[in-house]
PDB file of C-alpha atoms in Angstrom:
ATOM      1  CA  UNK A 252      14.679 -12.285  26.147  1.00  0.00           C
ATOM      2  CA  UNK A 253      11.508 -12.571  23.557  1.00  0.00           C
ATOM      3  CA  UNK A 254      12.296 -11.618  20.257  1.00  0.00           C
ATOM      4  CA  UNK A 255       9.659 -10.218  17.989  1.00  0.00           C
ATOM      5  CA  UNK A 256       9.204 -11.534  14.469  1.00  0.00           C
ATOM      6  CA  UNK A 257       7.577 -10.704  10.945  1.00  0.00           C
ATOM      7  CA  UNK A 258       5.335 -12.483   9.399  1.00  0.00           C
ATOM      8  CA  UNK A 259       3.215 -12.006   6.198  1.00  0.00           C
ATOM      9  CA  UNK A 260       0.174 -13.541   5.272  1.00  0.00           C
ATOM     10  CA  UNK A 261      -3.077 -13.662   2.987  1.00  0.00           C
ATOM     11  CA  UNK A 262      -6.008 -11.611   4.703  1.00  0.00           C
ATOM     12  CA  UNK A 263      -9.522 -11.367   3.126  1.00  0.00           C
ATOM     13  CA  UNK A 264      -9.529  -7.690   2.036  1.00  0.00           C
ATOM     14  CA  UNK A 265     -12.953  -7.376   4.052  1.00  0.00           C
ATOM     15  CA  UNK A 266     -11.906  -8.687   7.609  1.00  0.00           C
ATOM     16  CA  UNK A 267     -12.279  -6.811  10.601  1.00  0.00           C
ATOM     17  CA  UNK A 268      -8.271  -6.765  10.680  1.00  0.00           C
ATOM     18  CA  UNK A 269      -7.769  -5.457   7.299  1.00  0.00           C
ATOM     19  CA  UNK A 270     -10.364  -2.835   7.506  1.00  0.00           C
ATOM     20  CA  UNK A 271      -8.681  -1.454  10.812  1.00  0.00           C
ATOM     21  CA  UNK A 272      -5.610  -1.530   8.683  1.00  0.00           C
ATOM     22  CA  UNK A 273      -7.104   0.384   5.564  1.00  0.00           C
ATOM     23  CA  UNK A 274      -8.603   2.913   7.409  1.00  0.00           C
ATOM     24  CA  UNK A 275      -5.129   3.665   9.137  1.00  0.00           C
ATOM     25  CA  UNK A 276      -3.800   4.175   6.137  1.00  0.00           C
ATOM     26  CA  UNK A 277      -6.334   5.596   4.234  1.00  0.00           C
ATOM     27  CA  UNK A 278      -6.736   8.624   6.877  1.00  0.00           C
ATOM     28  CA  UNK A 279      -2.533   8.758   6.911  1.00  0.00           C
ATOM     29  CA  UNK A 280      -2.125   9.568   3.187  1.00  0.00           C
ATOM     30  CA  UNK A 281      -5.316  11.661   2.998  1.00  0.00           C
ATOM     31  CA  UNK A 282      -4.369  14.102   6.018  1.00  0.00           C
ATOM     32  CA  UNK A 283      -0.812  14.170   4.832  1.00  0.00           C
ATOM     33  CA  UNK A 284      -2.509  15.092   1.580  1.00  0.00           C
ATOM     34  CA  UNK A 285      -4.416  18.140   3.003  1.00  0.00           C
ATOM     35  CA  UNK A 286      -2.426  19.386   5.537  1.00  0.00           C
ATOM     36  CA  UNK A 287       0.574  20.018   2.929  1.00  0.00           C
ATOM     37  CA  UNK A 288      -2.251  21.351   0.421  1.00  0.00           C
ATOM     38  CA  UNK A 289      -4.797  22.776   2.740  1.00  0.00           C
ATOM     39  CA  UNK A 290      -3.366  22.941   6.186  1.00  0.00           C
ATOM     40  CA  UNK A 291      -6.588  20.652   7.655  1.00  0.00           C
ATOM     41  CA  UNK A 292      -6.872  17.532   8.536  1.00  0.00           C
ATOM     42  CA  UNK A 293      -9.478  15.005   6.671  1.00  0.00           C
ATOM     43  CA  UNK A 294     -12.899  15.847   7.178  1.00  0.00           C
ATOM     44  CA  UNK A 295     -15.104  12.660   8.827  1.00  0.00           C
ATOM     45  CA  UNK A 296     -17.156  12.669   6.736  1.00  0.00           C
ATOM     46  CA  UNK A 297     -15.479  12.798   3.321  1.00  0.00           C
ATOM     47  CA  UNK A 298     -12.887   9.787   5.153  1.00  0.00           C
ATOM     48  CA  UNK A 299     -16.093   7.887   5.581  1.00  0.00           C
ATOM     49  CA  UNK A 300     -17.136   7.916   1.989  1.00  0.00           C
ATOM     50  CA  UNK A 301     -13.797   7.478   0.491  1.00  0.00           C
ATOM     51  CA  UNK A 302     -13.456   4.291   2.468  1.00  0.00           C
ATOM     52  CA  UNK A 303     -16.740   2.847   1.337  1.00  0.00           C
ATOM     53  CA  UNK A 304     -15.989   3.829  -2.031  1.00  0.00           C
ATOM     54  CA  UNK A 305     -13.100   1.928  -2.207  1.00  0.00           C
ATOM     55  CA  UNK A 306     -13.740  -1.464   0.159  1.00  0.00           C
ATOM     56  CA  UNK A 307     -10.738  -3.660  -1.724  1.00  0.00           C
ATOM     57  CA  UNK A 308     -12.739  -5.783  -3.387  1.00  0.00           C
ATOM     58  CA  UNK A 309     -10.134  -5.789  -5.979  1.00  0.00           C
ATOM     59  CA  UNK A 310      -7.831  -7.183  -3.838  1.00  0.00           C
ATOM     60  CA  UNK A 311      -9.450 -10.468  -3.654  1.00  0.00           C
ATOM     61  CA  UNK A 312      -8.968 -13.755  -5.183  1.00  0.00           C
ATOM     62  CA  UNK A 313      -8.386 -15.045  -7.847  1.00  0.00           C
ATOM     63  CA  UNK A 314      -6.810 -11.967  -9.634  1.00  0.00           C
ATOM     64  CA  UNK A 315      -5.909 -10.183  -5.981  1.00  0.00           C
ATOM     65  CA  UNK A 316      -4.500 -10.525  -2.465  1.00  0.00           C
ATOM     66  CA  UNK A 317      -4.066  -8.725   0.496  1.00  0.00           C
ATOM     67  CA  UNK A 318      -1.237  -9.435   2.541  1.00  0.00           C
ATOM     68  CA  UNK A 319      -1.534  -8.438   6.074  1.00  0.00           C
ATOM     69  CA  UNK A 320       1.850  -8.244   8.056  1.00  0.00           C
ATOM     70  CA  UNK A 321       2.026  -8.855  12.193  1.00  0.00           C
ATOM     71  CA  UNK A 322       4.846  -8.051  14.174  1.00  0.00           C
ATOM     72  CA  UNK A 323       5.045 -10.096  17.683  1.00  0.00           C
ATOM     73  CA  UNK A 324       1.716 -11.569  16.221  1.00  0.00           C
ATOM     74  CA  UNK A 325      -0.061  -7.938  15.924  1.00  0.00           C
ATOM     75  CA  UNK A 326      -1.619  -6.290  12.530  1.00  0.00           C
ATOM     76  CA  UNK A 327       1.355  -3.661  11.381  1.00  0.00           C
ATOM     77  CA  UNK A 328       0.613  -3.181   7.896  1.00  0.00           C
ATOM     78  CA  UNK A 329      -0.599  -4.147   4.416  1.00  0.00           C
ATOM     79  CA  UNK A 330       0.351  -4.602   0.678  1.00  0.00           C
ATOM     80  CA  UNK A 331      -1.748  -5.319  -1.636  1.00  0.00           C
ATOM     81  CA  UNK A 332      -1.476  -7.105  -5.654  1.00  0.00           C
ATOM     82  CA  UNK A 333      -4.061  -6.746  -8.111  1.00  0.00           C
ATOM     83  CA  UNK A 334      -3.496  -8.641 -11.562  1.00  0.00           C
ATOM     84  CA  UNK A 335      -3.911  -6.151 -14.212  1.00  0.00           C
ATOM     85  CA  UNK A 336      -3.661  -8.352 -17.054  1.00  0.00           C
ATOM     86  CA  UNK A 337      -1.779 -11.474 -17.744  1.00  0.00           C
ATOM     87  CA  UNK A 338       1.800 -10.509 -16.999  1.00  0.00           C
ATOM     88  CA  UNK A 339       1.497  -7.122 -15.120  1.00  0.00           C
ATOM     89  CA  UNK A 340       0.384  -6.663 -10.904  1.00  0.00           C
ATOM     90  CA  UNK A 341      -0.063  -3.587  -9.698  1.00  0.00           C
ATOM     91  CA  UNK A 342       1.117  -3.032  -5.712  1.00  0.00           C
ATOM     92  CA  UNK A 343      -1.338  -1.320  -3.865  1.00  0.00           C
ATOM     93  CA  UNK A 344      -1.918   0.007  -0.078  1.00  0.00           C
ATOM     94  CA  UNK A 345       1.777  -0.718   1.454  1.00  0.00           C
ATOM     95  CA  UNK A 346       1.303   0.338   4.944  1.00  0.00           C
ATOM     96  CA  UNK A 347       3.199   0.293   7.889  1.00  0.00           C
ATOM     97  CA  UNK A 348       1.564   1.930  11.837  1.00  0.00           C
ATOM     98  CA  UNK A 349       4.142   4.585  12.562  1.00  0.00           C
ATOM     99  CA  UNK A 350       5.736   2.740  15.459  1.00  0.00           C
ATOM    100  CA  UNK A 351       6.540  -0.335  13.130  1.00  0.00           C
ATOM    101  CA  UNK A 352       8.364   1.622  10.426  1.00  0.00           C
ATOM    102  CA  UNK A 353      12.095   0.896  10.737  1.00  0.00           C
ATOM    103  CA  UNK A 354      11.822  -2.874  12.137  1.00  0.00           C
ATOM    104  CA  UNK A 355      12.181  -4.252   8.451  1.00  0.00           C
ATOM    105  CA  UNK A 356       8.692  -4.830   7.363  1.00  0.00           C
ATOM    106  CA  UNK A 357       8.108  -2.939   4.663  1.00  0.00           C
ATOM    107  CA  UNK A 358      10.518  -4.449   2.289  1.00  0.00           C
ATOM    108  CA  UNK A 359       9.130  -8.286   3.674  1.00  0.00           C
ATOM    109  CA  UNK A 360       5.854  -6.857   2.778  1.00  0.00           C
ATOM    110  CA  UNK A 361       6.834  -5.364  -0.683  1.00  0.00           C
ATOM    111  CA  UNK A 362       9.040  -8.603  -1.729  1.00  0.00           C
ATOM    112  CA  UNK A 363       6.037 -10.731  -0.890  1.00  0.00           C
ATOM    113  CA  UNK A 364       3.610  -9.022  -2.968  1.00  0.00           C
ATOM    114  CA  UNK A 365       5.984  -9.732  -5.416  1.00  0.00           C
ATOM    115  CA  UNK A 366       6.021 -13.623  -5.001  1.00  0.00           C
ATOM    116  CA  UNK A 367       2.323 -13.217  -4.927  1.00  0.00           C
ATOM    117  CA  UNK A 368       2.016 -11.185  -8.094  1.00  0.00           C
ATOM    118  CA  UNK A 369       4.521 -14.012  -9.652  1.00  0.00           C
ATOM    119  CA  UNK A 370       1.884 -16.739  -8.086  1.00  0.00           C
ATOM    120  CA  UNK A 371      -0.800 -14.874  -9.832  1.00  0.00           C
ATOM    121  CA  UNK A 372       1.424 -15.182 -13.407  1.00  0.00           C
ATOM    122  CA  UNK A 373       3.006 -11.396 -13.255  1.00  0.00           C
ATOM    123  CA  UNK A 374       6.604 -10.779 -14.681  1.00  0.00           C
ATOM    124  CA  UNK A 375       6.176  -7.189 -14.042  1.00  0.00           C
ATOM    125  CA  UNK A 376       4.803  -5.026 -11.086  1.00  0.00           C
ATOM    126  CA  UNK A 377       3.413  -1.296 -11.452  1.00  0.00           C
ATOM    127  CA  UNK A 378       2.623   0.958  -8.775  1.00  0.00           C
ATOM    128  CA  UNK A 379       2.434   4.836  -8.284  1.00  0.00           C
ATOM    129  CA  UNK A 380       2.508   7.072  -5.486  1.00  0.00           C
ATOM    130  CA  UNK A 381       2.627  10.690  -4.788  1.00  0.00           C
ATOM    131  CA  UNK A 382       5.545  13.134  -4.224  1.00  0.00           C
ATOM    132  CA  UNK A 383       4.911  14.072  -0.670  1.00  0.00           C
ATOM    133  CA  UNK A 384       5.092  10.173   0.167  1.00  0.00           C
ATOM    134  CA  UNK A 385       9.067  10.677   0.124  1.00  0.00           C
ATOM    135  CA  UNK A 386       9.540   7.265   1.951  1.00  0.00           C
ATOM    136  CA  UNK A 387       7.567   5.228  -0.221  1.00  0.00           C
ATOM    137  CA  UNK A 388       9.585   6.214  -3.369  1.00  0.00           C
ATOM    138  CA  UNK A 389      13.072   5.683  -1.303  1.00  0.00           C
ATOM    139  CA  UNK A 390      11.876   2.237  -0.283  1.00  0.00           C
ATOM    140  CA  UNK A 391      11.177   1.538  -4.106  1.00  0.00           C
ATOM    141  CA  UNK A 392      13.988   3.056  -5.207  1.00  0.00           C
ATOM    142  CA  UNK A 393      16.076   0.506  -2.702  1.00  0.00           C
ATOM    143  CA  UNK A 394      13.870  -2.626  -4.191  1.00  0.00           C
ATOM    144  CA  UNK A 395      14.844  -2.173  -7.596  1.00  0.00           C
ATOM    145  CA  UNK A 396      11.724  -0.061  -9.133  1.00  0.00           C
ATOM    146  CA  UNK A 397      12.531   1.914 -11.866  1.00  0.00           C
ATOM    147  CA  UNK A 398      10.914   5.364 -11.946  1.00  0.00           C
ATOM    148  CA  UNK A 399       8.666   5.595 -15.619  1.00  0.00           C
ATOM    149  CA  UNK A 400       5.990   7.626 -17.107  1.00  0.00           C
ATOM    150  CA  UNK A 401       2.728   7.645 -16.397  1.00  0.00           C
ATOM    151  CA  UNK A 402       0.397   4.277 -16.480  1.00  0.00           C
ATOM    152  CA  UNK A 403      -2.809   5.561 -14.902  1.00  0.00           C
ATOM    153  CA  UNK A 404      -4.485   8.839 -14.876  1.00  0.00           C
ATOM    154  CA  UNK A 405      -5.576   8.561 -10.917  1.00  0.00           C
ATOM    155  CA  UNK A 406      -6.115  11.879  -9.622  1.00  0.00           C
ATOM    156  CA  UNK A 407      -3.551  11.811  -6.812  1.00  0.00           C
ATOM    157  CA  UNK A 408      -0.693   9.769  -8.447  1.00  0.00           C
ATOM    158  CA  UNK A 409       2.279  11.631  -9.146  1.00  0.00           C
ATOM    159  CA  UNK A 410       5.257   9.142  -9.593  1.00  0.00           C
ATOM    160  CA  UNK A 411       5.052   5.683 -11.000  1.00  0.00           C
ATOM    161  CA  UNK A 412       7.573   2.998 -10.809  1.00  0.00           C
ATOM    162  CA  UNK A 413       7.956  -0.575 -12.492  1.00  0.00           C
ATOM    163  CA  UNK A 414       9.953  -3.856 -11.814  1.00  0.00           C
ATOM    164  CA  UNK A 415      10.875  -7.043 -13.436  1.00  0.00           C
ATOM    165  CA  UNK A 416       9.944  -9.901 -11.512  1.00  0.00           C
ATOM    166  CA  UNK A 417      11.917 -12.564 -13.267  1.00  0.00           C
TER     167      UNK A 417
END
């Protein structure tokens, strides 16, 4: 009997492996986003521009990582920590394919973003998210993140959370 394991690692934010991964998850949120508040999918297009809008770059080093997590050995998801400032990381991009969710990997991809953000100096992680992304708030609520006001003013986030990291 093979077993299949977890593992979580650095990626650069602009391999071929984490762009497969942002686009998945890129084109999940946005269609969940218009089919609850439009009823249509993404347009091409638009998904194409967003994408090259936002490439990650803030994701690299020396102030960001992407983690890239492989289950049996094969890309299942992302998390990504950018330092904000000395002691605060923000988590961005956790991501899970579909048939992966359940197995355990997001909270081994959320708890090491945290021991990255502590690498990077953090004591505190920020993140937001919106209300229709019901399982990312339960899986935050189970990791310890307290619900707070506001810290950004991005157009789509609706609920932000925070966590100690000592």
């Amino acid at each position: 009997m093979r077993f299949m394991t977890w593992t979580v690692d650095p990626e650069p934010y602009d391999s071929p492996v984490a762009a497969a991964l942002w686009r998945a998850y890129y084109t999940e949120v946005s269609d969940r986003w218009y089919l609850l508040h439009e009823g249509r999918r993404t347009d091409p297009a638009e998904l194409e521009r967003a994408i090259a809008a936002q490439p990650g770059a803030d994701l690299a080093p020396p102030r960001g990582r992407l983690l890239v997590a492989r289950y049996g050995g094969e890309p299942a998801g992302t998390a990504g920590v950018r330092l904000l400032d000395g002691t605060t990381a923000e988590l961005k991009r956790v991501f899970l394919h579909e048939p992966m969710r359940g197995r355990g990997g997001a909270p081994l991809l959320v708890r090491a973003a945290e021991d990255t953000a502590r690498a990077l100096g953090a004591t505190r992680m920020i993140l937001d998210t919106r209300g229709d992304l019901v399982e990312a708030r339960g899986l935050y609520a189970r990791l310890g993140y307290a619900e707070t006001g506001p810290h950004n003013d991005e157009r789509y986030a609706e609920h932000w959370f925070s966590k100690e990291l000592t």
